[in-house]
Structures are given as C-alpha cells and as structure tokens.
Amino acid sequence: MSARDLRRHLSWWGVAALPLAFLGILFLWPLATVLARGLWDGGFDWAGTWAVVVDPRTADAALTTLGLAALGTVGSLAMGVPAAYVLYRLRWRGQATVRALATVPFVLPTIVVATAFTALLGRSGPLGFLGWDQSVWAIALAMVFYNTSVVMRIVGGTWAGLDPRTADAARTLGANRRQAWWHVTVPALVPALASAASVVFLFCATSFGVVLVLGGTRINTLETEIWLQVNQFLDMRAAAVLSILQLVFVVGILGVSAWARRRRERVLGNRTIDGTRAATARDVGVMVPVLVGLGLLLAAPLWALVSRSLRTAEGFGLDNYVALFTDPPRAVLPVSVWQATLNSLTTAAIAATIATGLGLIVASLLARRGRKAAVLDAVVMLPLGVSAVVVGLGMLLTLNRTVLGVDLRGSWWLVPMAQAVVALPLVVRTLVPPARAIDPRMKAAAGTLGAGPARVWAQVEWPILRRPFGLALGFAFAISMGEFGATSFLARPDRPTLPTAIYRLLGRPGAENLGMAFAAAVLLALLTASVMMVSERLRTPLGGDL
C-alpha cells in the first residue's frame, strides 16, 4: 500500500469514527449491557436465565406475541392483496389520490393509532357494543389498520410490474381466467407475498404502543412484558432476559424477510414493464367492495378519534383542545400537554439533526462500494434489527451514570439520543441511493481542476444530496415526534413528550383526561402527517425507500 493510499484509508476511517463512536456508545454498549445482564450475574448464570425463560409469564407473552403477529399478518394480507390489485394493477381516475390516502395510517405514530381504536372500540365509543375493549381483536384490528398499506406497497409494486402477456398466453392455450390466476399470477406473486408477510409479521411482533394501550393489563407481549418488568416489578434481570428472547425472535424474522426480499428482487429483476391495465366495467364489481372496505377500515378509527376529541359534557366543542394549554393536576401530568408538545418538538429537532448529520456522513462514505463500506453499512443498519424497547432498556441500564465526564443520570438528552439511534438507519437508507448515483467522474474532474475534498463535496455532492437530505430530515423528525418505545423508558416524569403524555392521560380516570388524550392524539397526528407530506414533496427518483 502506497503512502497516498494509506492516508486515504486512514482519512476514510477517521471520518467514519464519528458515526461509529455514536453507535458504539449509544447502541452497541447498551445492547451488550442487556445481553450481559441477562446472562451474567457475578458469573455465567444459566440457571437464573433459564428460570426467566420457563416462567409462565414468559411463555404467555411469547405465545401472545406469535398469535397477535399471525392475526395481524393474515388480516393485513386479506385487506392488502385485493387493495393492491385495485390500486396498483388497475388504472382509473383518482387512483393516485386514493393510493396516497391509503398510506396515511403507516406514517401515524403507534400511540395515535392505539388512541384512535380506543375512541372507536372503547366502552363509550361507536363500536363499544362489540365488547372488544382491551381484547385481542382490538389489537389485531389496529395492526391490520397500520400494516395494510405495507402489503399494498410491496405486493402492488410487484403486481404492477408483472408481464400480462404471460397470463394471456396461458389463456390462449386453453386456461380459463381462474386457472391463469392460480397457475401463472399467484406463483409470480408468491415472493412478494412472502416478503410482505415477513415484514408485517415483524412489525406486529414488535408493536409496543398498540399492545400497551389496547391490551391494558390483560394482554402482554414480549415488548410490553419487558416494560412491565422494569416499571412495575423493577426486575431488570427478567427484562434483560426477555430482551434477549425478543432480539433472537427479531433476528430470525429479519432473516426470513431478507430471503423473501431477494426472491422478490429476482422475480422483478431490472424490468420496467408496465403491467397495469385500464379498469373496465367488469372490474367495478371488485373495485367497489374493496374500496368501501378499505375506506371503512381507515376512516372509522380516525373519524372516531376526531369525534371523541370534540365531545364535551354539554355536547360538542373545543373544550378538550383548550384544556391542552392549561396545567392539569400534578397527579395527572406535571406540565400542560402543550408543554409536552414543545418537549417533543425540541427532542425531535435534536434527534433529526443528529440522525441526518451522521446519515449524510455515512452516505458519503458508502457512495463507493467496498469491504470498508460493507462493514460500516452493516454496523449502521444494526438498530433496525433491535426493538426500540430494547434500545431504551439498554440505555437505561448503561447510561444512568457519568459518561466521558458528562452526568447522564436523569438527563433528558437521552431521549433525543435514543430517537436518533432509531432514525439513523432509515436516514441512511434514504441518502445512500442518491449518493451512489453521483458520477465519480464529476468529482474527479473537480479535483483535477484544483478543488479540495471539502470543495468537491460542497459544489458537486451537496447540490445533488440537498433534496434527499430534506426528505431524510423530515422523516427523522416525524419518526422522533411519534417515537414511544425507547422514550417510555427514558423520558423524565417532569419532562414528558407528547406520546408519553397521551399514554398517561389514557390511564387516568375521568372524562376530561380521556378527552384531552383524544385531542392530544389529533394534534400529534396532524404534526407528523404535515411533516411527512412536506417531506414527500422533496422525494426524487433517486431517493431511497423507507
């Protein structure tokens, strides 16, 4: 290796040291602490670990996790596959608008979705007569609401790219419409169906806010059991063991998801075939029930949430929204909901700034593929394979002390740091494709003309990355605004965020508190949806896909 190559090599790792140090201190170290706490107690304590594993509460939480994830996956496929056909395979006027509206639930914070279904299915809600309050069916329905758009996007994207001539050829050879469907279309969609099912199963299995709010004390998954062990039983050892089980569970699902995604990519390849067709009168019989069912699923909870937020003792009004600006009794919240909103805006801004700043550095380093880039990419993507609940627990166990001369005990800075850890992989996935699309000859030409590395980045790379950077910044801000898993472990009682304030209001008796919770959820939904809508306007053809 020449001296020039050595300097370039050291310079690359010198720049990479910043995101690696960030993840090392705030993610890898806490994760290692969780693993050590679960397996080590003055020595390798297999007996203590096994006692937690075989505890009836653990078995019940694990089975409930699997059962709810299965219900949510089956329901999402049942709703999403017909919707994918109508919204992606067919072409009709107004399709783009309906498709955009159908993706709204996925960008909503989980605490908003849970609150919306509380408004719909609670005892005084429009569908309270079903008796689904704090039931498995309420949680499963909320999961279907949240993940139907995932199925639509994955399956619909594949369906729209299938060559229709294959099915036409089968029809020409004597197959009827149903035979062509089962023997030609379905096998081609299997990789997409498997990919969608694995992603949805993962989202359902790691759902925290939905289960915590809609399940109450009756239904516990591994995620909520970890939270209960910390906050109610003060058993950090049991929480650490459960976190290890959850980690193994998530890694297994991610492996299946990666396998399914590779199969789906092999089916699509690099083809750009337009497999869509114009809707005909014959399709109306399919389109109407699918669109009506999809509309009811998506609109009913949101309508119930808005309606309940406007309900007062005298009828309807803005009393619940006015109450957001007043100080409630300290037994309910130590600050007003509006102050909690300002706390969320502050922490989200800090988290988004950190995540996008580090993401921009990582994307620039990953612009050229190679062994170094593969190692850095793998490390940065690790938080995607770990539940936010585990991230929060790890930081709680690890960083409740002085680190590098900074006293982090009870510090509110842990909240935006945790949110930045959660958002960083998604930011990188947004920025890497446009960074790799920059022609290296442009940078070489600028260097030949005398521009230094900093000037090359400022005048060649940054103009191309500016819009994707805005997109990533908006996504990171919206994700941080609604983050509830890690934040529920780290937020100080006297400095709640808007999601934690909503959860506390839902858990307090009284119609006034419940009305404020509904109004606060509407506020959070409007904030995150507005940011996401503005961010989407910055998406480019080279932008990554979250």
mmCIF file of N, CA, C and O in Angstrom, residues 2 55 80 89 105 111 133 143 146 163 183 249 258 293 295 301 319 322 331 385 391 406 421 478 515:
data_model
loop_
_atom_site.group_PDB
_atom_site.id
_atom_site.type_symbol
_atom_site.label_atom_id
_atom_site.label_comp_id
_atom_site.label_asym_id
_atom_site.label_seq_id
_atom_site.Cartn_x
_atom_site.Cartn_y
_atom_site.Cartn_z
ATOM 1 N N SER A 2 0.635 2.138 -0.954
ATOM 2 C CA SER A 2 1.415 3.355 -1.051
ATOM 3 C C SER A 2 1.055 4.310 0.076
ATOM 4 O O SER A 2 0.034 4.155 0.754
ATOM 5 N N ASP A 55 -40.560 -19.293 32.898
ATOM 6 C CA ASP A 55 -41.620 -18.703 33.720
ATOM 7 C C ASP A 55 -42.927 -18.652 32.930
ATOM 8 O O ASP A 55 -42.919 -18.323 31.734
ATOM 9 N N GLY A 80 -54.931 -6.203 2.205
ATOM 10 C CA GLY A 80 -53.937 -5.556 1.351
ATOM 11 C C GLY A 80 -53.831 -6.112 -0.054
ATOM 12 O O GLY A 80 -53.582 -5.357 -1.002
ATOM 13 N N ARG A 89 -52.628 -2.594 -9.890
ATOM 14 C CA ARG A 89 -52.741 -3.336 -11.149
ATOM 15 C C ARG A 89 -53.667 -2.631 -12.141
ATOM 16 O O ARG A 89 -53.427 -2.628 -13.346
ATOM 17 N N PRO A 105 -52.177 5.773 7.273
ATOM 18 C CA PRO A 105 -52.049 5.097 8.576
ATOM 19 C C PRO A 105 -50.630 4.689 8.924
ATOM 20 O O PRO A 105 -50.240 4.732 10.096
ATOM 21 N N ILE A 111 -48.916 5.393 19.000
ATOM 22 C CA ILE A 111 -49.767 5.846 20.102
ATOM 23 C C ILE A 111 -51.027 6.515 19.560
ATOM 24 O O ILE A 111 -52.105 6.430 20.168
ATOM 25 N N ASP A 133 -63.111 -3.888 23.833
ATOM 26 C CA ASP A 133 -62.190 -3.050 24.595
ATOM 27 C C ASP A 133 -61.212 -3.933 25.363
ATOM 28 O O ASP A 133 -61.616 -4.870 26.061
ATOM 29 N N MET A 143 -53.525 -3.497 14.222
ATOM 30 C CA MET A 143 -52.373 -3.935 13.444
ATOM 31 C C MET A 143 -52.698 -4.000 11.956
ATOM 32 O O MET A 143 -51.882 -3.640 11.105
ATOM 33 N N TYR A 146 -52.761 -0.550 10.563
ATOM 34 C CA TYR A 146 -51.420 0.017 10.463
ATOM 35 C C TYR A 146 -50.613 -0.586 9.306
ATOM 36 O O TYR A 146 -49.824 0.110 8.665
ATOM 37 N N ASP A 163 -45.539 -9.065 -16.289
ATOM 38 C CA ASP A 163 -45.856 -9.013 -17.720
ATOM 39 C C ASP A 163 -47.219 -9.662 -17.957
ATOM 40 O O ASP A 163 -47.377 -10.873 -17.733
ATOM 41 N N HIS A 183 -52.275 -20.532 -11.644
ATOM 42 C CA HIS A 183 -51.078 -21.189 -12.171
ATOM 43 C C HIS A 183 -50.050 -20.230 -12.768
ATOM 44 O O HIS A 183 -48.913 -20.637 -13.019
ATOM 45 N N PHE A 249 -35.779 -13.445 18.371
ATOM 46 C CA PHE A 249 -37.013 -13.528 17.601
ATOM 47 C C PHE A 249 -36.959 -12.577 16.405
ATOM 48 O O PHE A 249 -37.264 -12.959 15.258
ATOM 49 N N ALA A 258 -35.262 -11.011 4.664
ATOM 50 C CA ALA A 258 -34.194 -10.792 3.682
ATOM 51 C C ALA A 258 -34.240 -11.845 2.577
ATOM 52 O O ALA A 258 -34.053 -11.538 1.393
ATOM 53 N N GLY A 293 -64.542 -1.327 1.758
ATOM 54 C CA GLY A 293 -63.951 -1.969 2.931
ATOM 55 C C GLY A 293 -62.694 -1.265 3.397
ATOM 56 O O GLY A 293 -62.495 -1.050 4.598
ATOM 57 N N GLY A 295 -61.933 1.866 2.858
ATOM 58 C CA GLY A 295 -62.318 3.167 3.400
ATOM 59 C C GLY A 295 -62.851 3.070 4.815
ATOM 60 O O GLY A 295 -62.528 3.897 5.672
ATOM 61 N N PRO A 301 -61.650 4.596 12.520
ATOM 62 C CA PRO A 301 -60.922 4.973 13.744
ATOM 63 C C PRO A 301 -60.561 6.456 13.792
ATOM 64 O O PRO A 301 -60.631 7.081 14.857
ATOM 65 N N ASP A 319 -63.509 22.360 23.941
ATOM 66 C CA ASP A 319 -63.049 22.395 25.332
ATOM 67 C C ASP A 319 -61.808 21.535 25.545
ATOM 68 O O ASP A 319 -60.884 21.929 26.271
ATOM 69 N N VAL A 322 -58.774 23.328 24.206
ATOM 70 C CA VAL A 322 -58.408 24.457 25.075
ATOM 71 C C VAL A 322 -57.679 23.940 26.313
ATOM 72 O O VAL A 322 -56.713 24.550 26.794
ATOM 73 N N ALA A 331 -51.115 15.126 39.683
ATOM 74 C CA ALA A 331 -51.295 13.674 39.720
ATOM 75 C C ALA A 331 -51.572 13.127 38.331
ATOM 76 O O ALA A 331 -51.362 11.937 38.073
ATOM 77 N N GLY A 385 -32.513 -4.133 13.477
ATOM 78 C CA GLY A 385 -32.766 -5.484 13.961
ATOM 79 C C GLY A 385 -33.010 -5.571 15.449
ATOM 80 O O GLY A 385 -33.093 -6.672 15.995
ATOM 81 N N VAL A 391 -33.635 -0.982 22.910
ATOM 82 C CA VAL A 391 -32.728 0.172 22.883
ATOM 83 C C VAL A 391 -32.930 1.035 24.120
ATOM 84 O O VAL A 391 -31.968 1.442 24.788
ATOM 85 N N VAL A 406 -19.648 13.526 31.486
ATOM 86 C CA VAL A 406 -20.994 14.104 31.409
ATOM 87 C C VAL A 406 -21.931 13.277 32.273
ATOM 88 O O VAL A 406 -22.031 12.056 32.099
ATOM 89 N N VAL A 421 -30.802 7.217 17.359
ATOM 90 C CA VAL A 421 -30.366 5.843 17.082
ATOM 91 C C VAL A 421 -31.427 5.103 16.269
ATOM 92 O O VAL A 421 -31.117 4.391 15.304
ATOM 93 N N ALA A 478 -40.352 13.280 11.933
ATOM 94 C CA ALA A 478 -41.661 12.652 12.169
ATOM 95 C C ALA A 478 -41.519 11.380 12.996
ATOM 96 O O ALA A 478 -42.329 11.114 13.898
ATOM 97 N N GLY A 515 -60.749 12.982 27.177
ATOM 98 C CA GLY A 515 -60.949 13.948 26.097
ATOM 99 C C GLY A 515 -59.659 14.650 25.721
ATOM 100 O O GLY A 515 -59.383 14.886 24.537
#
